[in-house]
Coordinates of C-alpha atoms in Angstrom, one line a residue:
Chain A
M155 CA -4.8 -43.8 14.9
P156 CA -7.7 -41.8 13.7
H157 CA -7.8 -39.9 10.5
I158 CA -8.6 -36.3 11.1
L159 CA -9.6 -33.7 8.5
I160 CA -9.2 -30.0 9.3
V161 CA -10.6 -27.5 6.8
G162 CA -9.1 -24.2 7.1
A163 CA -5.3 -23.2 7.5
G164 CA -5.2 -20.3 10.1
Q165 CA -4.1 -20.1 13.6
S166 CA -6.6 -22.8 14.9
G167 CA -6.6 -25.1 11.9
L168 CA -2.7 -25.2 11.6
Q169 CA -1.9 -25.1 15.2
L170 CA -4.2 -28.0 15.9
G171 CA -3.0 -29.9 12.7
L172 CA 0.6 -29.6 14.0
N173 CA -0.4 -30.5 17.6
L174 CA -2.1 -33.8 16.5
L175 CA 0.8 -34.6 13.9
A176 CA 2.9 -34.7 17.0
A177 CA 0.6 -36.8 18.6
G178 CA 1.1 -39.4 15.8
M179 CA -2.4 -38.9 14.0
D180 CA -3.1 -39.0 10.4
V181 CA -3.9 -35.3 9.7
T182 CA -5.3 -33.8 6.4
I183 CA -5.7 -29.9 6.1
M184 CA -7.5 -28.2 3.4
S185 CA -6.3 -24.8 2.7
A186 CA -7.8 -22.6 0.1
R187 CA -4.5 -20.8 -0.5
T188 CA -1.0 -22.1 -1.1
P189 CA 1.9 -20.9 1.3
E190 CA 3.1 -18.4 -1.5
E191 CA -0.5 -17.1 -1.6
I192 CA -0.9 -16.7 1.7
R193 CA 2.6 -15.0 2.2
G194 CA 1.9 -12.5 -1.1
G195 CA -1.7 -11.8 0.0
S196 CA -3.2 -9.1 2.3
P197 CA -3.0 -9.1 6.1
T198 CA -5.7 -11.2 7.8
S199 CA -5.5 -10.0 11.3
T200 CA -3.6 -7.9 13.7
Q201 CA -2.9 -11.0 15.8
C202 CA -1.6 -9.8 18.8
M203 CA -0.9 -12.8 21.3
F204 CA -0.5 -12.7 24.9
Q205 CA 1.6 -14.7 27.1
P206 CA -0.6 -17.8 27.7
A207 CA -1.2 -18.3 23.8
L208 CA 2.5 -17.6 23.0
Q209 CA 3.2 -20.3 25.6
I210 CA 0.9 -22.8 24.0
E211 CA 3.1 -22.0 20.7
R212 CA 6.4 -22.5 22.6
D213 CA 5.3 -26.0 24.2
L214 CA 4.3 -27.2 20.4
G215 CA 7.7 -26.0 19.1
L216 CA 6.0 -23.4 16.9
N217 CA 7.5 -20.1 18.0
F218 CA 9.9 -19.6 15.2
W219 CA 9.9 -16.0 15.4
E220 CA 10.4 -15.3 19.3
E221 CA 13.5 -13.3 18.8
Q222 CA 12.9 -11.4 15.7
C223 CA 9.6 -10.2 16.6
P224 CA 9.3 -7.0 18.7
K225 CA 8.6 -8.0 22.4
L226 CA 5.7 -5.8 23.6
T227 CA 6.3 -5.3 27.5
A228 CA 3.0 -3.0 28.2
Q229 CA -0.4 -1.8 27.4
R230 CA -0.5 1.9 27.2
Y231 CA -4.1 3.3 27.6
N232 CA -5.3 6.6 26.2
L233 CA -8.5 8.6 26.4
G234 CA -8.9 11.2 23.5
L235 CA -11.6 13.9 24.1
P236 CA -12.5 16.5 21.6
P237 CA -11.5 20.2 22.5
D238 CA -14.9 21.4 22.8
G239 CA -16.0 19.0 25.4
Y240 CA -17.3 15.4 26.1
P241 CA -19.2 14.1 24.6
D242 CA -22.5 16.0 23.8
A243 CA -20.7 18.5 21.1
R244 CA -19.7 15.8 18.9
Q245 CA -22.9 14.2 18.7
T246 CA -24.5 13.9 15.5
T247 CA -27.2 12.1 13.7
G248 CA -26.7 10.3 10.3
E249 CA -23.2 9.8 9.1
A250 CA -20.6 12.2 10.2
A251 CA -17.9 13.4 7.9
P252 CA -14.2 11.8 8.0
P253 CA -11.5 14.3 8.6
W254 CA -10.5 14.3 4.9
L255 CA -14.1 15.6 3.8
R256 CA -13.9 18.4 6.2
T257 CA -12.1 21.7 6.1
E258 CA -12.1 22.3 9.8
V259 CA -10.1 19.6 11.9
T260 CA -9.2 20.2 15.3
P261 CA -6.9 17.6 17.1
F262 CA -8.4 15.9 20.1
T263 CA -6.6 16.2 23.5
R264 CA -5.5 13.4 25.7
A265 CA -7.5 13.3 28.9
I266 CA -6.3 10.2 30.5
R267 CA -3.1 8.2 29.9
F268 CA -1.4 5.3 31.8
T269 CA 0.5 2.3 31.2
G270 CA 0.1 -1.3 32.3
P271 CA 3.3 -3.4 32.3
W272 CA 3.0 -7.2 31.4
E273 CA 5.3 -9.5 33.6
H274 CA 5.5 -11.5 30.2
Y275 CA 5.7 -10.0 26.7
T276 CA 3.0 -10.1 23.9
Q277 CA 4.0 -10.4 20.1
S278 CA 2.3 -10.0 16.9
V279 CA 3.8 -12.1 14.0
D280 CA 2.0 -11.3 10.8
Q281 CA -0.3 -14.3 10.0
R282 CA 1.1 -14.0 6.3
I283 CA 4.5 -15.1 7.8
K284 CA 3.1 -17.5 10.4
M285 CA 0.6 -19.5 8.3
S286 CA 2.8 -19.7 5.2
S287 CA 5.5 -21.2 7.2
W288 CA 3.3 -23.4 9.6
L289 CA 1.6 -24.7 6.5
A290 CA 4.9 -25.7 4.9
E291 CA 6.2 -27.0 8.4
F292 CA 2.9 -29.2 8.6
E293 CA 3.8 -30.6 5.0
N294 CA 7.4 -31.2 6.3
R295 CA 6.3 -32.9 9.3
G296 CA 4.3 -35.4 7.3
G297 CA 1.0 -34.0 7.0
T298 CA -1.1 -33.9 4.2
V299 CA -2.3 -30.6 2.5
I300 CA -5.0 -30.5 0.0
Y301 CA -5.4 -26.8 -1.8
Q302 CA -8.9 -26.4 -2.0
G303 CA -11.4 -23.9 -1.1
V304 CA -14.1 -26.0 0.4
M305 CA -17.8 -25.5 0.1
T306 CA -20.6 -27.1 1.7
S307 CA -21.2 -29.5 -1.1
D308 CA -17.6 -30.6 -0.8
L309 CA -17.8 -31.2 2.8
D310 CA -21.1 -33.3 2.3
S311 CA -19.3 -35.7 0.1
L312 CA -16.2 -35.8 2.1
T313 CA -17.9 -36.9 5.1
A314 CA -20.2 -39.1 3.3
L315 CA -16.8 -40.8 1.8
G316 CA -16.0 -42.0 5.6
R317 CA -12.5 -41.3 4.8
Y318 CA -12.0 -39.4 8.2
D319 CA -13.0 -40.2 11.5
L320 CA -13.5 -36.4 12.4
T321 CA -13.8 -33.3 10.4
I322 CA -13.2 -30.0 12.0
V323 CA -14.0 -26.6 10.3
A324 CA -11.7 -23.8 11.1
A325 CA -12.4 -21.6 8.2
G326 CA -14.2 -18.7 9.7
K327 CA -14.4 -16.3 6.8
G328 CA -16.2 -18.7 3.8
E329 CA -19.5 -19.8 3.3
L330 CA -18.9 -23.0 5.5
V331 CA -19.7 -20.9 8.7
G332 CA -23.4 -20.9 7.5
L333 CA -23.5 -24.8 8.4
F334 CA -23.3 -23.4 12.1
D335 CA -26.3 -21.9 13.6
R336 CA -25.9 -18.5 15.6
D337 CA -26.4 -19.0 19.2
A338 CA -28.7 -16.1 20.0
S339 CA -28.4 -16.3 23.9
R340 CA -24.7 -15.8 23.5
S341 CA -24.7 -13.2 20.6
P342 CA -26.1 -9.9 21.8
Y343 CA -25.3 -8.1 18.2
D344 CA -26.7 -8.8 15.0
R345 CA -24.3 -6.5 12.8
P346 CA -20.8 -5.2 12.9
Q347 CA -20.2 -2.8 15.8
R348 CA -17.1 -1.2 14.5
A349 CA -15.8 -0.4 11.2
L350 CA -12.2 -1.6 11.0
S351 CA -9.4 0.0 8.9
C352 CA -6.0 -1.4 9.4
I353 CA -2.8 -0.9 7.7
Y354 CA 0.9 -2.0 8.2
T355 CA 3.4 0.4 8.2
R356 CA 7.1 1.1 9.0
G357 CA 9.0 4.3 10.1
M358 CA 7.1 5.2 13.4
T359 CA 9.4 6.3 16.1
F360 CA 9.1 5.8 19.8
D361 CA 7.3 7.9 22.4
P362 CA 10.2 10.0 23.6
E363 CA 9.0 9.1 27.2
Y364 CA 8.8 5.4 26.6
Q365 CA 11.9 3.6 24.8
D366 CA 10.2 0.2 24.3
W367 CA 7.9 -1.7 22.2
A368 CA 4.3 -1.6 23.6
V369 CA 0.8 -1.9 22.5
S370 CA -0.6 1.6 22.5
F371 CA -4.7 2.1 22.6
A372 CA -6.9 4.9 22.8
N373 CA -10.7 5.3 23.2
I374 CA -11.6 8.4 21.2
A375 CA -14.9 9.9 22.3
G376 CA -17.4 9.8 19.8
V377 CA -15.2 8.2 17.2
G378 CA -14.1 4.8 18.3
E379 CA -10.8 3.1 19.1
F380 CA -7.1 3.3 17.8
F381 CA -4.7 0.8 18.4
N382 CA -0.9 1.0 17.3
M383 CA 0.6 -2.6 17.7
P384 CA 4.1 -3.2 16.8
G385 CA 4.8 -6.6 15.2
L386 CA 6.9 -8.5 12.6
T387 CA 5.8 -8.5 9.0
V388 CA 6.6 -9.4 5.5
D389 CA 9.7 -7.4 3.8
G390 CA 9.9 -8.8 0.2
D391 CA 11.3 -12.3 0.9
G392 CA 12.4 -11.5 4.3
M393 CA 10.9 -10.0 7.5
Q394 CA 10.9 -6.6 9.2
P395 CA 9.4 -4.8 12.3
C396 CA 6.5 -2.7 11.8
N397 CA 3.6 -0.9 13.5
I398 CA 0.2 -2.4 12.8
L399 CA -2.2 0.7 12.9
L400 CA -6.0 -0.1 13.5
F401 CA -9.0 2.3 13.7
A402 CA -12.1 0.9 14.8
G403 CA -15.0 3.3 14.3
F404 CA -18.5 3.7 15.6
P405 CA -20.7 2.7 12.5
E406 CA -22.3 6.1 12.4
G407 CA -19.3 8.2 13.5
P408 CA -16.8 10.0 11.3
L409 CA -14.6 6.6 10.8
G410 CA -17.7 4.3 10.1
F411 CA -18.1 2.1 7.4
H412 CA -19.1 5.2 4.9
A413 CA -15.5 6.6 5.4
W414 CA -13.7 3.4 4.2
R415 CA -16.3 2.7 1.4
E416 CA -14.1 4.0 -1.6
R417 CA -11.4 1.4 -3.0
L418 CA -8.2 3.0 -2.0
S419 CA -4.6 2.3 -3.1
P420 CA -2.4 1.6 -0.3
T421 CA -0.9 4.9 -0.2
E422 CA -4.1 6.9 -0.3
H423 CA -5.3 4.4 2.6
L424 CA -2.1 5.3 4.6
D425 CA -2.7 9.1 3.9
R426 CA -6.2 8.8 5.3
I427 CA -5.0 6.9 8.4
V428 CA -2.6 9.3 9.2
R429 CA -5.0 12.3 8.6
A430 CA -7.4 10.7 11.1
M431 CA -4.6 10.1 13.5
R432 CA -3.6 13.9 13.2
E433 CA -7.3 14.7 14.6
Y434 CA -8.0 12.0 17.0
V435 CA -4.7 10.5 18.1
P436 CA -2.3 13.5 17.7
W437 CA 0.3 12.2 20.1
E438 CA 0.7 9.2 17.8
A439 CA 0.6 11.4 14.6
D440 CA 3.9 13.1 16.1
L441 CA 5.6 9.6 16.1
A442 CA 4.7 9.0 12.4
G443 CA 6.3 11.7 10.5
D444 CA 8.4 9.2 8.3
I445 CA 5.5 6.5 8.1
E446 CA 5.2 4.5 5.2
I447 CA 3.6 1.1 4.1
T448 CA 5.4 -2.2 4.6
D449 CA 4.5 -3.9 1.4
P450 CA 2.1 -3.9 -1.8
R451 CA -0.8 -5.2 0.0
P452 CA -0.7 -3.7 3.5
S453 CA -4.4 -3.0 4.3
L454 CA -7.4 -4.7 5.6
I455 CA -10.6 -3.1 6.0
G456 CA -13.9 -4.6 7.0
G457 CA -15.9 -5.3 10.0
Y458 CA -17.3 -8.5 11.8
T459 CA -20.6 -9.1 13.7
P460 CA -19.5 -10.7 17.0
T461 CA -21.3 -14.0 17.0
V462 CA -21.3 -17.4 19.2
R463 CA -22.4 -20.3 17.2
H464 CA -23.7 -23.8 17.9
P465 CA -20.5 -25.9 17.5
I466 CA -22.0 -28.9 15.3
G467 CA -22.8 -28.7 11.9
H468 CA -25.0 -31.3 10.1
L469 CA -24.7 -32.0 6.4
P470 CA -27.5 -32.9 4.1
S471 CA -25.9 -36.6 3.7
G472 CA -26.0 -37.1 7.5
G473 CA -22.3 -36.3 8.3
L474 CA -21.4 -34.2 11.3
V475 CA -18.6 -31.5 11.6
L476 CA -17.3 -29.7 14.6
G477 CA -16.6 -26.0 14.5
M478 CA -13.4 -24.4 15.9
G479 CA -11.8 -21.0 16.5
D480 CA -13.9 -17.9 15.1
V481 CA -16.1 -20.3 13.3
V482 CA -17.8 -20.9 16.7
V483 CA -16.6 -17.7 18.8
A484 CA -16.0 -14.5 16.6
N485 CA -15.3 -11.5 18.8
D486 CA -14.9 -8.0 17.7
P487 CA -11.1 -7.2 17.3
I488 CA -11.1 -4.3 19.7
T489 CA -10.0 -6.5 22.7
G490 CA -7.3 -8.2 20.5
Q491 CA -8.6 -11.6 21.6
G492 CA -9.3 -13.2 18.1
A493 CA -5.8 -15.0 17.7
N494 CA -5.7 -16.0 21.4
N495 CA -9.1 -17.4 21.3
A496 CA -7.9 -19.6 18.1
A497 CA -5.0 -20.6 20.0
H498 CA -6.7 -21.8 23.2
S499 CA -9.7 -23.5 21.1
A500 CA -7.1 -25.3 18.9
H501 CA -5.1 -26.3 22.3
I502 CA -8.3 -27.7 23.9
Y503 CA -9.7 -29.4 21.0
A504 CA -6.3 -31.2 20.7
R505 CA -6.5 -32.6 24.1
H506 CA -10.1 -33.9 23.8
I507 CA -9.4 -35.4 20.4
I508 CA -5.9 -37.2 21.7
D509 CA -7.7 -38.3 25.0
N510 CA -10.5 -39.7 22.7
A511 CA -8.2 -41.5 20.2
D512 CA -9.8 -44.9 21.0
G513 CA -13.2 -43.7 21.0
R514 CA -15.8 -42.2 18.8
Y515 CA -15.9 -38.7 17.9
D516 CA -19.6 -38.5 18.0
E517 CA -22.2 -35.6 18.6
A518 CA -21.8 -35.9 22.4
W519 CA -18.1 -35.9 22.5
M520 CA -18.4 -32.7 20.0
Q521 CA -20.5 -30.8 22.4
A522 CA -18.3 -31.6 25.4
T523 CA -15.5 -30.7 23.6
F524 CA -16.9 -27.3 22.5
D525 CA -18.4 -26.6 26.1
D526 CA -14.8 -27.1 27.5
Y527 CA -13.8 -24.4 25.1
W528 CA -16.7 -22.1 26.1
N529 CA -15.5 -22.3 29.6
Y530 CA -12.8 -20.3 28.3
A531 CA -14.2 -18.3 25.7
K532 CA -17.1 -17.1 27.5
H533 CA -14.8 -14.6 29.4
P534 CA -13.2 -12.8 26.4
T535 CA -16.6 -12.8 24.7
V536 CA -18.4 -11.2 27.6
F537 CA -15.6 -8.6 28.0
T538 CA -15.5 -8.1 24.4
N539 CA -19.1 -7.5 23.9
A540 CA -19.2 -5.1 27.1
M541 CA -16.4 -2.9 25.5
L542 CA -18.4 -2.4 22.3
G543 CA -20.7 0.0 24.0
Q544 CA -20.1 3.5 22.6
E545 CA -19.7 5.3 26.3
P546 CA -17.9 3.6 29.1
P547 CA -20.1 3.0 32.3
E548 CA -19.6 5.1 35.2
H549 CA -17.8 2.6 37.1
V550 CA -15.3 2.1 34.4
G551 CA -14.5 5.8 34.3
R552 CA -13.5 5.7 37.9
I553 CA -11.2 2.7 37.2
L554 CA -9.6 4.5 34.4
A555 CA -9.1 7.6 36.7
A556 CA -7.6 5.3 39.4
A557 CA -5.3 3.7 36.9
Q558 CA -4.2 7.0 35.7
A559 CA -3.6 8.3 39.3
G560 CA -1.6 5.1 40.1
H561 CA 0.4 5.7 37.0
E562 CA 1.3 9.1 38.0
A563 CA 2.3 8.1 41.5
G564 CA 4.7 5.4 40.1
K565 CA 2.5 2.5 41.3
P566 CA 0.9 1.3 38.0
V567 CA -1.2 -1.5 39.9
I568 CA -4.6 -1.1 38.4
A569 CA -3.0 -0.6 35.3
A570 CA -1.1 -3.7 35.4
R571 CA -4.3 -5.5 36.4
I572 CA -6.2 -4.5 33.5
A573 CA -3.2 -5.3 31.2
Y574 CA -3.1 -8.6 32.8
G575 CA -6.8 -9.1 32.2
Y576 CA -6.4 -8.9 28.4
T577 CA -4.1 -11.7 28.5
T578 CA -6.2 -13.7 30.9
P579 CA -9.8 -12.5 30.5
S580 CA -11.0 -14.9 33.3
D581 CA -9.6 -12.2 35.6
L582 CA -11.6 -9.4 34.2
G583 CA -14.9 -10.1 36.2
W584 CA -13.9 -7.1 38.7
M585 CA -13.8 -4.7 35.8
L586 CA -17.3 -5.7 34.5
D587 CA -19.2 -5.6 37.6
P588 CA -19.6 -2.1 39.3
D589 CA -19.7 -3.6 42.9
E590 CA -16.7 -5.7 42.3
A591 CA -14.8 -2.7 40.8
N592 CA -15.5 -0.5 43.9
K593 CA -14.6 -3.3 46.2
Y594 CA -11.2 -3.7 44.4
L595 CA -10.5 0.0 44.1
A596 CA -11.2 0.3 47.9
E597 CA -9.0 -2.6 48.7
V598 CA -6.0 -2.4 46.5
A599 CA -5.7 1.4 45.8
P600 CA -7.9 3.5 48.1
E601 CA -5.5 6.4 47.5
F602 CA -6.1 6.6 43.8
A603 CA -9.7 5.9 43.7
T604 CA -12.5 8.5 43.9
P605 CA -15.5 7.3 45.9
A606 CA -18.4 5.7 44.1
P607 CA -21.5 7.6 44.3
A608 CA -24.0 6.5 47.0
N609 CA -26.6 4.1 46.0
P610 CA -29.9 5.9 45.7
Chain B
M135 CA 23.4 -57.6 20.8
A136 CA 24.3 -56.0 17.6
T137 CA 22.2 -52.9 16.5
P138 CA 20.5 -53.8 13.1
R139 CA 22.0 -52.0 10.4
T140 CA 19.5 -49.6 8.5
H141 CA 20.2 -48.7 5.2
P142 CA 20.2 -44.9 5.0
K143 CA 17.7 -45.1 1.9
V144 CA 15.1 -46.4 4.3
R145 CA 14.8 -43.1 6.4
P146 CA 12.8 -41.0 3.9
Y147 CA 10.2 -43.6 3.9
V148 CA 10.0 -44.2 7.7
L149 CA 9.8 -40.3 8.1
T150 CA 6.8 -39.8 5.7
G151 CA 5.0 -42.9 6.8
G152 CA 5.4 -44.6 3.5
R153 CA 5.0 -41.7 1.4
T154 CA 8.0 -40.9 -0.5
V155 CA 6.4 -37.7 -2.1
T156 CA 4.8 -35.8 0.6
R157 CA 4.1 -32.5 -1.5
H158 CA 1.4 -33.2 -4.0
R159 CA 0.2 -29.8 -5.0
L160 CA -2.9 -30.7 -6.5
L161 CA -3.9 -27.5 -8.4
V162 CA -6.9 -27.7 -10.8
H163 CA -4.5 -28.0 -13.8
T164 CA -1.9 -30.5 -12.1
L165 CA -1.8 -33.4 -14.3
V166 CA -2.2 -36.8 -12.9
T167 CA -1.2 -40.2 -14.7
V168 CA -1.2 -43.9 -13.9
P169 CA 2.4 -45.2 -14.0
Y170 CA 1.1 -49.0 -14.3
Y171 CA -2.5 -49.7 -14.6
D172 CA -3.6 -52.7 -12.6
P173 CA -7.1 -54.1 -13.2
G174 CA -7.1 -56.5 -10.1
L175 CA -6.2 -53.5 -7.9
A176 CA -8.8 -51.4 -9.7
A177 CA -11.6 -54.0 -9.0
A178 CA -10.6 -53.8 -5.3
M179 CA -11.0 -50.3 -5.0
L180 CA -13.7 -48.3 -3.6
P181 CA -16.1 -46.8 -6.4
E182 CA -14.8 -43.3 -6.1
A183 CA -11.3 -44.2 -6.1
R184 CA -11.6 -47.0 -9.0
T185 CA -13.5 -44.2 -11.1
L186 CA -10.6 -41.7 -10.6
Y187 CA -7.9 -44.5 -11.1
E188 CA -9.4 -45.3 -14.3
Q189 CA -10.1 -41.8 -15.8
A190 CA -6.5 -41.0 -14.9
R191 CA -5.1 -43.8 -17.3
D192 CA -5.3 -41.3 -20.0
G193 CA -3.5 -38.5 -18.2
C194 CA -5.9 -35.8 -16.9
S195 CA -5.9 -32.6 -15.0
V196 CA -7.4 -32.5 -11.5
A197 CA -10.2 -30.4 -13.0
E198 CA -10.9 -32.8 -15.6
L199 CA -10.8 -35.8 -13.4
S200 CA -13.4 -34.4 -11.1
A201 CA -15.5 -33.3 -14.0
L202 CA -15.6 -36.6 -15.8
S203 CA -16.0 -38.7 -12.5
G204 CA -18.7 -36.3 -11.3
L205 CA -16.9 -36.1 -8.0
S206 CA -16.3 -32.6 -6.3
L207 CA -12.9 -31.1 -6.4
G208 CA -12.6 -31.5 -2.9
V209 CA -13.1 -35.3 -3.0
T210 CA -11.2 -35.7 -6.1
R211 CA -8.1 -34.1 -4.7
V212 CA -8.6 -36.2 -1.4
I213 CA -8.8 -39.5 -3.3
V214 CA -6.0 -38.5 -5.9
S215 CA -4.0 -37.5 -2.8
D216 CA -4.4 -40.8 -1.4
L217 CA -3.8 -42.7 -4.5
A218 CA -0.5 -40.7 -5.2
A219 CA 0.6 -41.6 -1.4
A220 CA 0.0 -45.2 -2.2
Q221 CA 1.8 -44.6 -5.7
R222 CA -1.1 -45.8 -7.8
V223 CA -1.0 -42.6 -9.5
R224 CA 1.6 -40.1 -10.1
V225 CA 1.1 -36.3 -9.7
H226 CA 3.1 -34.3 -12.1
A227 CA 3.5 -31.3 -9.8
E228 CA 6.0 -29.3 -11.8
T229 CA 4.1 -29.7 -15.0
Y230 CA 3.6 -26.0 -15.5
G231 CA 6.0 -23.8 -13.6
S232 CA 3.8 -20.7 -14.3
P233 CA 0.1 -20.1 -15.0
F234 CA 1.1 -18.4 -18.0
D235 CA 2.8 -21.6 -19.5
R236 CA 2.2 -21.9 -23.1
R237 CA 1.1 -25.5 -23.0
L238 CA -1.4 -24.7 -20.2
L239 CA -2.7 -21.7 -22.1
E240 CA -3.2 -24.1 -25.1
R241 CA -4.9 -26.5 -22.9
V242 CA -7.3 -24.1 -21.4
R243 CA -7.9 -22.6 -25.0
D244 CA -8.7 -26.2 -26.3
G245 CA -10.8 -27.0 -23.5
L246 CA -13.0 -23.7 -24.0
R247 CA -13.3 -24.4 -27.8
A248 CA -14.6 -27.7 -26.7
L249 CA -17.2 -26.4 -24.7
A250 CA -18.3 -23.7 -27.2

């Protein structure tokens, strides 16, 4: 049986390790942090996982929190507009001031709202809980864990040692990513497109109109996006349900990188998030009267450049390593695909590794394995990059209006199709292409669709 | 046919594929020793493993082993982990329960003095 080395102990690395262990392989994982350090650290993601990814975990017997974690049954869409009209009045040059630096704060209004029900629920288990437990589980099931933050020089001597038949790099946030060249043809951006400011909270109440758990999402004109994602997080040594709040700000907008540059205490961070909610998503702020942080390290602030990389890393001594998860495909978090991509990549890689257990894990095999993953990942990547535009294309505006009309008429067909697309991005082609969108709206829901403008 | 009797003590060995201690927390300050040095075995080892096996005879931390052998920390940890799984070295995982353990701090102090 082959010896496999996995560098990185996140969703993809641990899931792959546990999957290969179950197949009887000899697996070593290198983790920069111990389970205690992971659990006691800061959040690493908002990690919403949709049904297909959850099912992968269930099939591996890794869904330890199925019952404790809130089950999110729908995706709520909102469009927030400034009271003085959309969007010209808010256009600014340079950096717009965040709400806490202005005396005048006028709440936005909700111009569009609809709910897309999911047939199967979504869940978000804090990766501090999941990864610390999976890491301990991996050791208990006979895997070897080496606690080591790996650098390129380590990897060079490790591959030169000949100890492992295959080395996978699944650590997307360290220097090792530099081993994998950016694929410019698949990476339209060269800098972060959103300033992310996320905090884990408790005490938010349900929207009086809806008494169930759901992801609530808002496009905020001229500002960015807001997400309220219920999940399961740490509570001392135990666990508790929470609301994970995330603002994704346009870089030059009022919630751009400049707004989060200061080093804030968790309570100061929460205060600013709530102030931003009062202005941009006041319907969410109404639910946040008794909000508080969940733990001493509830914040995650930063930004990622959406990047697709070539999957094979060449080390100075001639060793080859294969990248996985967000090492090779890193999407912006605004479409919530990251943890799902990680689960799908580990799932596809595991199948290829197991199928090839008697062969050699050479360069051609590595490329074929990644190509198979890319057949999945191209859909969320194209979708996410399209969503990073700051103004929705005309046909998307019509989709949203039709979805709202259907919602109001009690027939959320379009909203449900959008919600399904987030779980299964290969179904999203109709939303990205104006002609496909028009065709779909005309076929499925002519009564809700405003006619497309005639082609000139 | 009679089912062969299995001694209950065999189970953990089988479950861990021969490793009776699966959890080696190889932190930089974890101590590694050689319970019984076997020169014949050392001669048969791969060069990297032999170097570490010999260095660990005096009882060394993982960081010291790495520095003395010239191997990177990552490689040191992989090989020590293999040697421990084969019971060639002993990993004293609980040497220091706390990073503020007096003995650990003294070792750090002495090490820094030696550098100065």
